[in-house]
């Protein structure tokens, strides 16, 4: 039998990504979490050894309490061998291509689910599997995201070998929407591996599509505070470097493969930890009402307009999103890509030229970030929750009485300062994310490859995602949180673990847990994590 997708580069990419994912979730599972099992103990011991008043405070954390947290960590992460992992993947006509690699690495065929939406291709896949040594595999005639909409199944590895671009203009190939559904349904166990494989159109194959992607990539990366350097570096973003948008677009277009590779990773990272949980949090639920006051339509609209408002003057200025784009990069991109958001603001500059064709493509991108396609709700929810959680003096206007009380009575002077201050928004974010259950992106364990499939550049990402329940579930809920923080040992465990989590978002996400360092970001082995460069195969 002649196997499809059997080019040497594809075979190598498949072997690298599958083996990396299984190794991360089995043999190296404690490193798959953002905060490794020994992290809290290491922080305590390092601070004590360094002496000074840091040591006096850190010494209040007893070994008995650390032992308790490590036991709790073990209960959350639960050691796994390869044979305990469950896999979902897009199989195509020859499911055994990936099956052989999965099974050679120790995955049981009974724990593997394959998906193929095309009926004719599905029939070929079934015949191919039955004729192979893997008759136990389950092959479903469905797109994986459609299946997840109907089934509460969860997997340890989800392998989305799309082969199309992100996002795709092909109406039958909604690559970004599939990712949104996986994240919204929490279909990935924690820690788990989300593998994506997407393409970049060539000038010969689809020049128009490539040009649209170049503008989208430029729009997405432009407000970022930091990008990727050539080798393990994090250079400042385009705005800090003084680039106007048109200048930046030319730079991206000239080296699109590099920046598209960055874009794919940053979308996955932002979506898992910020966009998906903020956008999907149900505003009509009792749970929402435990945290936030429901804004009247007029107030919600005014908040969005205020945040995105641009003041034309020699100094510029305006709403927070415009003035501090680096602090709100995702919201800046939302505003730049959505004509409706600033349609009534005569001063709003069109940094991104939203001509009809690109405006339609931008709408496609925004709408696929939500499972229901409601881009207006995406923008509004994300904006509302962002500024509600950052409320300080105006906490009573945004937060329910118990949570507003926590914010109003908060004083950073009540908490010992190691590197950063404990600010009120960190506590609000803790309580919100405790129930919203975001995925966090393990920067250090993520691996990425680039290869050619005939003439088409392909970009494969293996992202390790962690719900960080060893962090969130260690602390109590709203009415009890003050008592929890007043217990110095419980507080220190949380702050030391949060230091580990925060070191992964340091260069990449400014939208949450800003300023949570306990130990300097350049101190070994507590450094702020940097993405490994994408490998060329």
Short mmCIF file of C-alpha atoms in Angstrom, two decimals:
data_model
loop_
_atom_site.label_atom_id
_atom_site.label_comp_id
_atom_site.label_asym_id
_atom_site.label_seq_id
_atom_site.Cartn_x
_atom_site.Cartn_y
_atom_site.Cartn_z
CA UNK A 1 0.00 0.00 0.00
CA UNK A 2 1.26 3.48 -0.86
CA UNK A 3 0.98 5.78 2.14
CA UNK A 4 0.02 9.42 1.74
CA UNK A 5 1.79 12.10 3.81
CA UNK A 6 4.92 9.95 3.81
CA UNK A 7 7.47 12.51 2.60
CA UNK A 8 10.73 12.29 4.61
CA UNK A 9 10.22 15.75 6.16
CA UNK A 10 6.66 14.87 7.21
CA UNK A 11 7.76 11.54 8.66
CA UNK A 12 10.50 13.25 10.66
CA UNK A 13 8.15 15.99 11.88
CA UNK A 14 5.58 13.38 12.92
CA UNK A 15 8.14 11.38 14.87
CA UNK A 16 9.60 14.45 16.58
CA UNK A 17 6.29 15.92 17.69
CA UNK A 18 4.68 12.68 18.88
CA UNK A 19 7.72 11.54 20.82
CA UNK A 20 8.20 15.00 22.35
CA UNK A 21 4.57 15.10 23.51
CA UNK A 22 4.65 11.63 25.06
CA UNK A 23 7.99 12.27 26.78
CA UNK A 24 6.68 15.54 28.26
CA UNK A 25 3.51 13.95 29.64
CA UNK A 26 5.04 10.72 30.90
CA UNK A 27 8.75 10.56 31.75
CA UNK A 28 9.09 14.33 32.22
CA UNK A 29 5.62 15.01 33.61
CA UNK A 30 6.76 17.09 36.59
CA UNK A 31 8.42 19.48 34.11
CA UNK A 32 5.21 19.69 32.07
CA UNK A 33 3.65 21.81 34.81
CA UNK A 34 4.56 25.48 34.89
CA UNK A 35 5.59 25.14 38.52
CA UNK A 36 7.60 21.96 39.01
CA UNK A 37 7.05 19.82 42.09
CA UNK A 38 10.20 21.02 43.83
CA UNK A 39 9.75 24.71 42.98
CA UNK A 40 8.27 25.97 46.26
CA UNK A 41 10.93 24.17 48.27
CA UNK A 42 13.69 25.52 46.02
CA UNK A 43 12.44 29.10 46.39
CA UNK A 44 12.25 28.80 50.18
CA UNK A 45 15.71 27.25 50.46
CA UNK A 46 17.31 29.78 48.09
CA UNK A 47 15.88 32.78 49.94
CA UNK A 48 16.94 31.36 53.31
CA UNK A 49 20.44 30.64 52.02
CA UNK A 50 20.78 34.19 50.65
CA UNK A 51 20.19 35.69 54.09
CA UNK A 52 18.77 39.10 54.94
CA UNK A 53 15.17 39.84 55.78
CA UNK A 54 13.98 37.77 52.79
CA UNK A 55 15.39 34.79 54.65
CA UNK A 56 13.55 35.70 57.86
CA UNK A 57 10.20 35.77 56.07
CA UNK A 58 10.87 32.72 53.87
CA UNK A 59 11.89 30.69 56.93
CA UNK A 60 8.32 31.00 58.21
CA UNK A 61 7.37 28.45 55.58
CA UNK A 62 7.94 25.10 57.28
CA UNK A 63 8.99 21.86 55.65
CA UNK A 64 5.78 20.31 56.94
CA UNK A 65 3.68 22.76 54.90
CA UNK A 66 5.83 22.26 51.81
CA UNK A 67 5.41 18.49 52.18
CA UNK A 68 1.66 19.05 52.29
CA UNK A 69 1.72 21.17 49.13
CA UNK A 70 3.87 18.62 47.29
CA UNK A 71 1.41 15.87 48.23
CA UNK A 72 -1.38 18.10 46.90
CA UNK A 73 0.65 18.71 43.72
CA UNK A 74 0.99 14.93 43.25
CA UNK A 75 -2.77 14.48 43.63
CA UNK A 76 -3.36 17.07 40.92
CA UNK A 77 -0.74 16.07 38.35
CA UNK A 78 -0.93 12.28 38.85
CA UNK A 79 2.06 10.44 37.39
CA UNK A 80 1.40 8.79 34.03
CA UNK A 81 3.14 6.30 31.80
CA UNK A 82 2.72 6.35 28.03
CA UNK A 83 0.22 3.50 28.24
CA UNK A 84 -2.05 5.67 30.42
CA UNK A 85 -2.32 8.49 27.86
CA UNK A 86 -5.37 8.97 25.63
CA UNK A 87 -4.89 10.42 22.14
CA UNK A 88 -7.12 12.11 19.56
CA UNK A 89 -5.89 12.92 16.07
CA UNK A 90 -6.98 13.70 12.52
CA UNK A 91 -6.17 10.54 10.61
CA UNK A 92 -6.74 11.06 6.87
CA UNK A 93 -6.89 7.98 4.63
CA UNK A 94 -3.93 6.24 6.27
CA UNK A 95 -4.33 6.29 10.07
CA UNK A 96 -1.46 3.86 10.55
CA UNK A 97 1.08 6.56 9.62
CA UNK A 98 0.62 8.23 13.01
CA UNK A 99 -0.52 5.06 14.77
CA UNK A 100 2.79 3.32 14.32
CA UNK A 101 4.63 6.24 15.90
CA UNK A 102 2.17 6.53 18.80
CA UNK A 103 2.25 2.82 19.54
CA UNK A 104 6.03 2.54 19.18
CA UNK A 105 6.27 5.20 21.91
CA UNK A 106 4.06 3.16 24.26
CA UNK A 107 0.51 4.44 23.58
CA UNK A 108 -2.07 1.63 23.62
CA UNK A 109 -4.11 1.46 20.39
CA UNK A 110 -7.24 1.10 22.53
CA UNK A 111 -6.52 4.60 23.88
CA UNK A 112 -6.39 6.20 20.45
CA UNK A 113 -9.31 7.95 18.74
CA UNK A 114 -9.01 9.01 15.12
CA UNK A 115 -11.27 11.50 13.31
CA UNK A 116 -12.04 12.02 9.64
CA UNK A 117 -14.95 14.21 8.51
CA UNK A 118 -14.97 13.29 4.82
CA UNK A 119 -17.12 10.16 4.39
CA UNK A 120 -15.11 8.73 1.48
CA UNK A 121 -11.78 9.33 3.21
CA UNK A 122 -13.23 7.88 6.42
CA UNK A 123 -14.15 4.65 4.62
CA UNK A 124 -10.61 4.37 3.25
CA UNK A 125 -9.19 4.95 6.74
CA UNK A 126 -11.37 2.20 8.22
CA UNK A 127 -10.32 -0.26 5.52
CA UNK A 128 -6.67 0.71 5.97
CA UNK A 129 -6.81 0.27 9.75
CA UNK A 130 -8.58 -3.08 9.56
CA UNK A 131 -5.91 -4.35 7.17
CA UNK A 132 -3.14 -3.19 9.53
CA UNK A 133 -1.92 -4.39 12.91
CA UNK A 134 -4.18 -1.82 14.65
CA UNK A 135 -7.79 -3.07 14.43
CA UNK A 136 -8.54 -1.73 17.94
CA UNK A 137 -8.38 1.94 16.97
CA UNK A 138 -11.63 3.93 16.97
CA UNK A 139 -12.19 5.95 13.79
CA UNK A 140 -15.03 8.47 13.93
CA UNK A 141 -16.67 9.95 10.84
CA UNK A 142 -16.66 13.51 12.20
CA UNK A 143 -14.50 16.55 12.64
CA UNK A 144 -12.88 16.36 16.05
CA UNK A 145 -14.34 19.67 17.20
CA UNK A 146 -17.84 18.59 16.13
CA UNK A 147 -17.38 15.42 18.16
CA UNK A 148 -16.28 17.42 21.19
CA UNK A 149 -19.36 19.61 20.92
CA UNK A 150 -21.42 16.47 21.55
CA UNK A 151 -19.18 14.39 23.80
CA UNK A 152 -17.49 15.29 27.13
CA UNK A 153 -14.46 13.18 26.18
CA UNK A 154 -11.04 14.42 27.34
CA UNK A 155 -7.64 13.51 25.93
CA UNK A 156 -4.01 13.86 26.97
CA UNK A 157 -2.79 14.56 23.44
CA UNK A 158 -4.85 16.24 20.72
CA UNK A 159 -3.12 16.29 17.34
CA UNK A 160 -4.69 18.69 14.84
CA UNK A 161 -2.89 18.10 11.56
CA UNK A 162 -4.84 20.70 9.61
CA UNK A 163 -2.44 21.25 6.73
CA UNK A 164 -4.33 24.48 5.96
CA UNK A 165 -3.45 28.02 7.14
CA UNK A 166 -4.45 29.65 10.44
CA UNK A 167 -7.07 30.95 9.94
CA UNK A 168 -8.28 29.36 6.71
CA UNK A 169 -10.54 31.06 4.17
CA UNK A 170 -11.75 27.61 3.10
CA UNK A 171 -15.30 27.35 4.48
CA UNK A 172 -14.84 23.61 5.03
CA UNK A 173 -11.58 24.04 6.92
CA UNK A 174 -12.17 26.18 10.01
CA UNK A 175 -8.79 25.66 11.61
CA UNK A 176 -9.03 28.37 14.26
CA UNK A 177 -12.61 27.46 15.19
CA UNK A 178 -11.53 23.87 15.84
CA UNK A 179 -8.88 25.11 18.27
CA UNK A 180 -11.44 27.38 19.94
CA UNK A 181 -13.78 24.44 20.50
CA UNK A 182 -11.03 22.27 21.96
CA UNK A 183 -10.16 25.02 24.44
CA UNK A 184 -13.76 25.96 25.25
CA UNK A 185 -14.73 22.33 25.92
CA UNK A 186 -11.61 21.73 27.99
CA UNK A 187 -11.06 18.60 25.95
CA UNK A 188 -7.42 18.42 26.96
CA UNK A 189 -6.38 16.87 30.25
CA UNK A 190 -3.89 18.79 32.40
CA UNK A 191 -1.07 18.79 31.73
CA UNK A 192 -1.76 17.93 28.11
CA UNK A 193 -0.25 18.40 24.67
CA UNK A 194 -2.03 20.35 21.94
CA UNK A 195 -0.35 19.71 18.60
CA UNK A 196 -1.20 21.84 15.58
CA UNK A 197 0.14 21.72 12.05
CA UNK A 198 -0.72 24.61 9.73
CA UNK A 199 0.51 25.90 6.40
CA UNK A 200 1.47 29.23 4.92
CA UNK A 201 0.30 29.88 1.34
CA UNK A 202 2.99 30.51 -1.22
CA UNK A 203 3.10 33.41 -3.67
CA UNK A 204 2.56 30.97 -6.53
CA UNK A 205 -0.21 28.99 -4.85
CA UNK A 206 -2.24 31.80 -3.23
CA UNK A 207 -0.68 35.25 -3.38
CA UNK A 208 -3.85 36.97 -2.19
CA UNK A 209 -4.19 34.67 0.81
CA UNK A 210 -0.55 35.17 1.70
CA UNK A 211 -0.95 38.96 1.59
CA UNK A 212 -3.99 38.80 3.87
CA UNK A 213 -2.10 36.66 6.36
CA UNK A 214 0.84 39.07 6.30
CA UNK A 215 -1.44 41.96 7.34
CA UNK A 216 -3.12 39.81 10.02
CA UNK A 217 0.23 38.68 11.41
CA UNK A 218 1.50 42.27 11.47
CA UNK A 219 -1.67 43.43 13.24
CA UNK A 220 -1.41 40.70 15.85
CA UNK A 221 2.26 41.14 16.65
CA UNK A 222 2.43 44.94 16.43
CA UNK A 223 1.25 45.74 20.01
CA UNK A 224 3.26 42.94 21.65
CA UNK A 225 5.85 44.18 24.15
CA UNK A 226 8.31 41.44 23.18
CA UNK A 227 8.80 39.19 20.17
CA UNK A 228 11.22 36.35 19.45
CA UNK A 229 14.89 36.81 18.67
CA UNK A 230 17.05 34.61 16.52
CA UNK A 231 18.42 32.53 19.40
CA UNK A 232 16.69 32.44 22.80
CA UNK A 233 16.20 36.21 23.03
CA UNK A 234 13.19 38.45 23.51
CA UNK A 235 13.67 41.75 21.64
CA UNK A 236 11.29 44.60 22.29
CA UNK A 237 8.20 44.79 20.13
CA UNK A 238 7.57 47.00 17.09
CA UNK A 239 6.10 49.98 18.98
CA UNK A 240 9.03 50.15 21.41
CA UNK A 241 11.37 50.02 18.42
CA UNK A 242 9.62 53.04 16.92
CA UNK A 243 7.97 51.34 13.95
CA UNK A 244 4.88 52.86 12.38
CA UNK A 245 2.41 50.19 11.30
CA UNK A 246 3.08 50.51 7.56
CA UNK A 247 6.81 50.16 8.23
CA UNK A 248 6.16 47.12 10.41
CA UNK A 249 3.90 45.54 7.77
CA UNK A 250 6.71 45.80 5.23
CA UNK A 251 9.12 44.11 7.65
CA UNK A 252 6.65 41.26 8.29
CA UNK A 253 5.87 40.81 4.61
CA UNK A 254 9.58 40.57 3.76
CA UNK A 255 10.15 37.77 6.29
CA UNK A 256 6.69 36.29 6.57
CA UNK A 257 7.71 32.72 7.38
CA UNK A 258 9.48 33.82 10.55
CA UNK A 259 6.71 36.12 11.75
CA UNK A 260 3.92 33.73 10.77
CA UNK A 261 5.65 31.09 12.91
CA UNK A 262 5.64 33.53 15.83
CA UNK A 263 2.00 34.45 15.16
CA UNK A 264 0.81 30.84 15.28
CA UNK A 265 2.44 30.26 18.67
CA UNK A 266 1.27 33.55 20.17
CA UNK A 267 -2.33 32.97 19.08
CA UNK A 268 -2.30 29.53 20.73
CA UNK A 269 -0.74 31.03 23.87
CA UNK A 270 -3.12 34.00 24.12
CA UNK A 271 -6.18 31.94 23.28
CA UNK A 272 -5.58 29.24 25.88
CA UNK A 273 -4.73 31.50 28.80
CA UNK A 274 -6.66 34.70 28.10
CA UNK A 275 -9.03 34.92 25.14
CA UNK A 276 -10.96 31.68 25.59
CA UNK A 277 -11.60 31.87 29.37
CA UNK A 278 -12.44 35.59 29.32
CA UNK A 279 -14.70 35.36 26.29
CA UNK A 280 -16.65 32.25 27.29
CA UNK A 281 -17.28 33.06 30.97
CA UNK A 282 -21.11 33.00 31.14
CA UNK A 283 -22.42 36.47 32.01
CA UNK A 284 -25.93 35.13 32.59
CA UNK A 285 -24.86 32.63 35.26
CA UNK A 286 -24.96 32.77 39.05
CA UNK A 287 -21.21 32.13 39.02
CA UNK A 288 -20.62 35.36 37.09
CA UNK A 289 -22.85 37.18 39.57
CA UNK A 290 -20.60 35.99 42.40
CA UNK A 291 -17.79 38.10 40.96
CA UNK A 292 -19.00 40.89 38.72
CA UNK A 293 -21.90 43.26 38.47
CA UNK A 294 -23.75 42.89 35.21
CA UNK A 295 -23.30 46.10 33.28
CA UNK A 296 -26.25 47.72 31.56
CA UNK A 297 -25.90 47.85 27.78
CA UNK A 298 -25.09 51.57 27.76
CA UNK A 299 -22.39 51.24 30.43
CA UNK A 300 -20.78 48.28 28.69
CA UNK A 301 -20.70 50.17 25.40
CA UNK A 302 -19.27 53.24 27.12
CA UNK A 303 -16.51 51.18 28.76
CA UNK A 304 -15.43 49.69 25.44
CA UNK A 305 -15.51 53.08 23.71
CA UNK A 306 -13.55 54.66 26.54
CA UNK A 307 -10.90 51.94 26.54
CA UNK A 308 -10.41 52.14 22.77
CA UNK A 309 -10.90 55.90 22.36
CA UNK A 310 -8.13 57.75 20.55
CA UNK A 311 -7.33 61.41 21.22
CA UNK A 312 -5.67 63.13 18.30
CA UNK A 313 -3.02 65.51 19.54
CA UNK A 314 0.71 66.02 19.23
CA UNK A 315 1.23 63.67 22.16
CA UNK A 316 -1.40 61.14 21.08
CA UNK A 317 -3.28 59.57 23.97
CA UNK A 318 -6.75 58.32 24.70
CA UNK A 319 -8.11 55.15 26.26
CA UNK A 320 -5.95 52.68 28.13
CA UNK A 321 -5.79 50.23 25.23
CA UNK A 322 -4.43 52.93 22.92
CA UNK A 323 -2.04 54.57 25.37
CA UNK A 324 -0.66 51.31 26.80
CA UNK A 325 -0.92 48.92 23.87
CA UNK A 326 1.82 46.73 25.35
CA UNK A 327 -0.31 46.14 28.44
CA UNK A 328 -3.38 45.25 26.38
CA UNK A 329 -2.00 43.79 23.13
CA UNK A 330 -4.90 41.43 22.43
CA UNK A 331 -7.48 44.17 22.96
CA UNK A 332 -5.45 46.51 20.74
CA UNK A 333 -5.53 43.93 17.97
CA UNK A 334 -9.27 43.42 18.45
CA UNK A 335 -9.81 47.16 18.04
CA UNK A 336 -7.52 47.41 15.04
CA UNK A 337 -9.25 44.52 13.24
CA UNK A 338 -12.85 45.44 13.96
CA UNK A 339 -14.37 48.34 12.04
CA UNK A 340 -17.44 48.47 14.23
CA UNK A 341 -15.54 49.03 17.48
CA UNK A 342 -14.40 52.53 16.56
CA UNK A 343 -16.86 53.42 13.84
CA UNK A 344 -18.11 56.41 15.83
CA UNK A 345 -14.69 57.72 16.85
CA UNK A 346 -13.70 60.30 14.26
CA UNK A 347 -10.22 60.59 15.74
CA UNK A 348 -9.45 56.87 15.53
CA UNK A 349 -6.52 56.34 13.17
CA UNK A 350 -6.68 53.45 10.74
CA UNK A 351 -3.25 52.01 11.47
CA UNK A 352 -4.43 48.85 9.75
CA UNK A 353 -6.05 49.61 6.41
CA UNK A 354 -9.36 47.76 6.72
CA UNK A 355 -10.19 47.53 3.03
CA UNK A 356 -13.18 45.34 2.21
CA UNK A 357 -11.21 42.14 1.54
CA UNK A 358 -9.06 42.39 4.66
CA UNK A 359 -11.97 43.52 6.84
CA UNK A 360 -13.78 40.32 5.84
CA UNK A 361 -10.69 38.23 6.65
CA UNK A 362 -10.26 40.02 9.99
CA UNK A 363 -13.90 39.30 10.83
CA UNK A 364 -13.31 35.63 10.04
CA UNK A 365 -10.34 35.58 12.42
CA UNK A 366 -12.21 37.32 15.24
CA UNK A 367 -15.39 35.29 14.87
CA UNK A 368 -13.53 31.96 14.99
CA UNK A 369 -12.01 32.87 18.36
CA UNK A 370 -15.48 32.17 19.83
CA UNK A 371 -17.32 28.90 19.35
CA UNK A 372 -20.56 30.75 18.54
CA UNK A 373 -18.90 33.15 16.09
CA UNK A 374 -20.06 36.26 17.97
CA UNK A 375 -17.11 38.60 17.56
CA UNK A 376 -18.94 41.53 19.19
CA UNK A 377 -19.38 39.46 22.34
CA UNK A 378 -15.76 38.38 22.13
CA UNK A 379 -14.56 41.99 22.20
CA UNK A 380 -17.05 43.18 24.79
CA UNK A 381 -16.56 40.29 27.23
CA UNK A 382 -12.79 40.44 27.04
CA UNK A 383 -12.76 44.20 27.55
CA UNK A 384 -15.29 44.16 30.41
CA UNK A 385 -13.54 41.41 32.35
CA UNK A 386 -10.10 42.90 31.81
CA UNK A 387 -11.02 46.27 33.26
CA UNK A 388 -13.32 44.85 35.95
CA UNK A 389 -10.42 42.84 37.35
CA UNK A 390 -8.12 45.84 37.23
CA UNK A 391 -10.59 48.04 39.12
CA UNK A 392 -9.09 49.71 42.19
CA UNK A 393 -10.76 52.91 43.37
CA UNK A 394 -13.81 52.05 41.26
CA UNK A 395 -14.10 48.45 42.44
CA UNK A 396 -17.65 48.95 43.73
CA UNK A 397 -18.84 49.82 40.23
CA UNK A 398 -17.57 46.58 38.69
CA UNK A 399 -17.30 43.94 41.43
CA UNK A 400 -19.84 42.36 43.74
CA UNK A 401 -19.80 43.48 47.37
CA UNK A 402 -17.65 40.63 48.80
CA UNK A 403 -15.02 41.00 46.07
CA UNK A 404 -15.10 44.80 46.15
CA UNK A 405 -14.47 44.56 49.89
CA UNK A 406 -11.37 42.46 49.27
CA UNK A 407 -10.09 45.09 46.84
CA UNK A 408 -11.04 48.12 48.93
CA UNK A 409 -9.43 46.73 52.08
CA UNK A 410 -6.32 45.52 50.30
CA UNK A 411 -3.01 47.11 51.14
CA UNK A 412 0.21 45.92 49.57
CA UNK A 413 1.95 46.98 52.78
CA UNK A 414 0.29 44.04 54.52
CA UNK A 415 2.36 41.65 52.41
CA UNK A 416 6.11 41.31 52.54
CA UNK A 417 7.72 42.49 49.32
CA UNK A 418 10.23 40.11 47.75
CA UNK A 419 10.62 41.33 44.15
CA UNK A 420 7.14 42.62 43.28
CA UNK A 421 4.28 44.03 45.32
CA UNK A 422 1.15 41.98 46.00
CA UNK A 423 -1.49 44.14 44.31
CA UNK A 424 -5.27 43.78 44.53
CA UNK A 425 -5.75 42.73 40.91
CA UNK A 426 -3.66 39.61 41.54
CA UNK A 427 -6.16 38.42 44.14
CA UNK A 428 -9.14 39.17 41.89
CA UNK A 429 -7.45 37.30 39.04
CA UNK A 430 -6.76 34.35 41.34
CA UNK A 431 -10.41 34.10 42.35
CA UNK A 432 -11.73 34.54 38.79
CA UNK A 433 -9.29 32.13 37.18
CA UNK A 434 -9.92 29.63 39.98
CA UNK A 435 -13.40 29.04 38.52
CA UNK A 436 -12.82 30.04 34.88
CA UNK A 437 -10.12 27.31 34.62
CA UNK A 438 -7.81 28.69 31.93
CA UNK A 439 -5.01 26.69 30.39
CA UNK A 440 -1.52 28.08 30.91
CA UNK A 441 1.17 27.72 28.28
CA UNK A 442 4.34 25.92 29.36
CA UNK A 443 6.87 28.02 27.47
CA UNK A 444 9.88 25.91 28.39
CA UNK A 445 8.41 22.57 27.27
CA UNK A 446 6.79 23.81 24.07
CA UNK A 447 8.49 22.66 20.86
CA UNK A 448 8.03 23.89 17.28
CA UNK A 449 9.15 22.82 13.83
CA UNK A 450 9.06 24.15 10.27
CA UNK A 451 9.33 21.99 7.15
CA UNK A 452 8.34 21.94 3.48
CA UNK A 453 5.47 19.77 2.26
CA UNK A 454 6.37 19.77 -1.42
CA UNK A 455 6.38 23.56 -2.01
CA UNK A 456 4.28 24.60 1.00
CA UNK A 457 5.85 25.80 4.26
CA UNK A 458 4.39 23.93 7.26
CA UNK A 459 4.45 25.04 10.91
CA UNK A 460 4.04 22.42 13.61
CA UNK A 461 3.60 23.39 17.28
CA UNK A 462 3.57 21.07 20.29
CA UNK A 463 2.19 23.19 23.13
CA UNK A 464 2.08 21.84 26.67
CA UNK A 465 -0.97 23.26 28.47
CA UNK A 466 -1.46 23.23 32.24
CA UNK A 467 -4.54 24.21 34.27
CA UNK A 468 -2.28 24.94 37.28
CA UNK A 469 -4.78 23.58 39.80
CA UNK A 470 -1.92 23.08 42.27
CA UNK A 471 -1.88 26.90 42.35
CA UNK A 472 -5.55 27.85 42.13
CA UNK A 473 -7.00 25.16 44.37
CA UNK A 474 -4.48 25.82 47.13
CA UNK A 475 -6.27 29.06 48.02
CA UNK A 476 -9.87 29.51 49.26
CA UNK A 477 -12.79 31.28 47.57
CA UNK A 478 -13.83 34.93 47.83
CA UNK A 479 -15.32 35.16 51.33
CA UNK A 480 -12.43 33.13 52.79
CA UNK A 481 -9.52 34.50 50.79
CA UNK A 482 -8.48 37.14 53.35
CA UNK A 483 -8.20 34.46 56.01
CA UNK A 484 -6.22 32.33 53.58
CA UNK A 485 -3.71 35.07 52.91
CA UNK A 486 -3.42 35.88 56.63
CA UNK A 487 -2.00 32.38 57.13
CA UNK A 488 1.62 33.22 56.30
CA UNK A 489 2.58 29.68 55.31
CA UNK A 490 -0.38 29.26 52.99
CA UNK A 491 0.32 32.69 51.51
CA UNK A 492 3.99 31.96 50.93
CA UNK A 493 3.32 28.64 49.20
CA UNK A 494 0.89 30.40 46.88
CA UNK A 495 3.25 33.28 46.13
CA UNK A 496 6.22 30.98 45.55
CA UNK A 497 4.19 28.75 43.21
CA UNK A 498 2.81 31.82 41.43
CA UNK A 499 6.39 32.96 40.86
CA UNK A 500 6.92 29.76 38.88
CA UNK A 501 3.76 30.24 36.85
CA UNK A 502 4.53 33.92 36.25
CA UNK A 503 7.99 33.14 34.89
CA UNK A 504 6.30 31.53 31.85
CA UNK A 505 4.16 34.57 30.99
CA UNK A 506 6.87 37.15 31.67
CA UNK A 507 7.85 37.90 28.06
CA UNK A 508 4.61 36.89 26.39
CA UNK A 509 1.42 37.82 28.31
CA UNK A 510 0.95 41.16 30.00
CA UNK A 511 -2.82 40.74 30.36
CA UNK A 512 -2.82 38.82 33.67
CA UNK A 513 -0.74 38.16 36.80
CA UNK A 514 1.41 41.20 36.07
CA UNK A 515 4.10 41.75 38.71
CA UNK A 516 4.21 38.45 40.62
CA UNK A 517 7.95 37.76 40.89
CA UNK A 518 9.41 36.56 44.18
CA UNK A 519 12.90 35.80 42.86
CA UNK A 520 14.69 37.81 40.18
CA UNK A 521 13.95 36.61 36.65
CA UNK A 522 17.64 36.13 35.84
CA UNK A 523 18.46 33.94 38.87
CA UNK A 524 19.08 30.26 38.11
CA UNK A 525 17.02 28.05 38.16
CA UNK A 526 14.15 30.55 38.41
CA UNK A 527 14.67 32.41 35.14
CA UNK A 528 11.83 33.83 33.08
CA UNK A 529 11.18 31.23 30.39
CA UNK A 530 11.91 31.85 26.72
CA UNK A 531 10.49 29.91 23.79
CA UNK A 532 12.94 27.59 22.07
CA UNK A 533 13.51 28.67 18.45
CA UNK A 534 11.43 26.92 15.81
CA UNK A 535 13.52 24.10 14.30
CA UNK A 536 13.88 23.68 10.56
CA UNK A 537 13.58 20.08 9.34
#
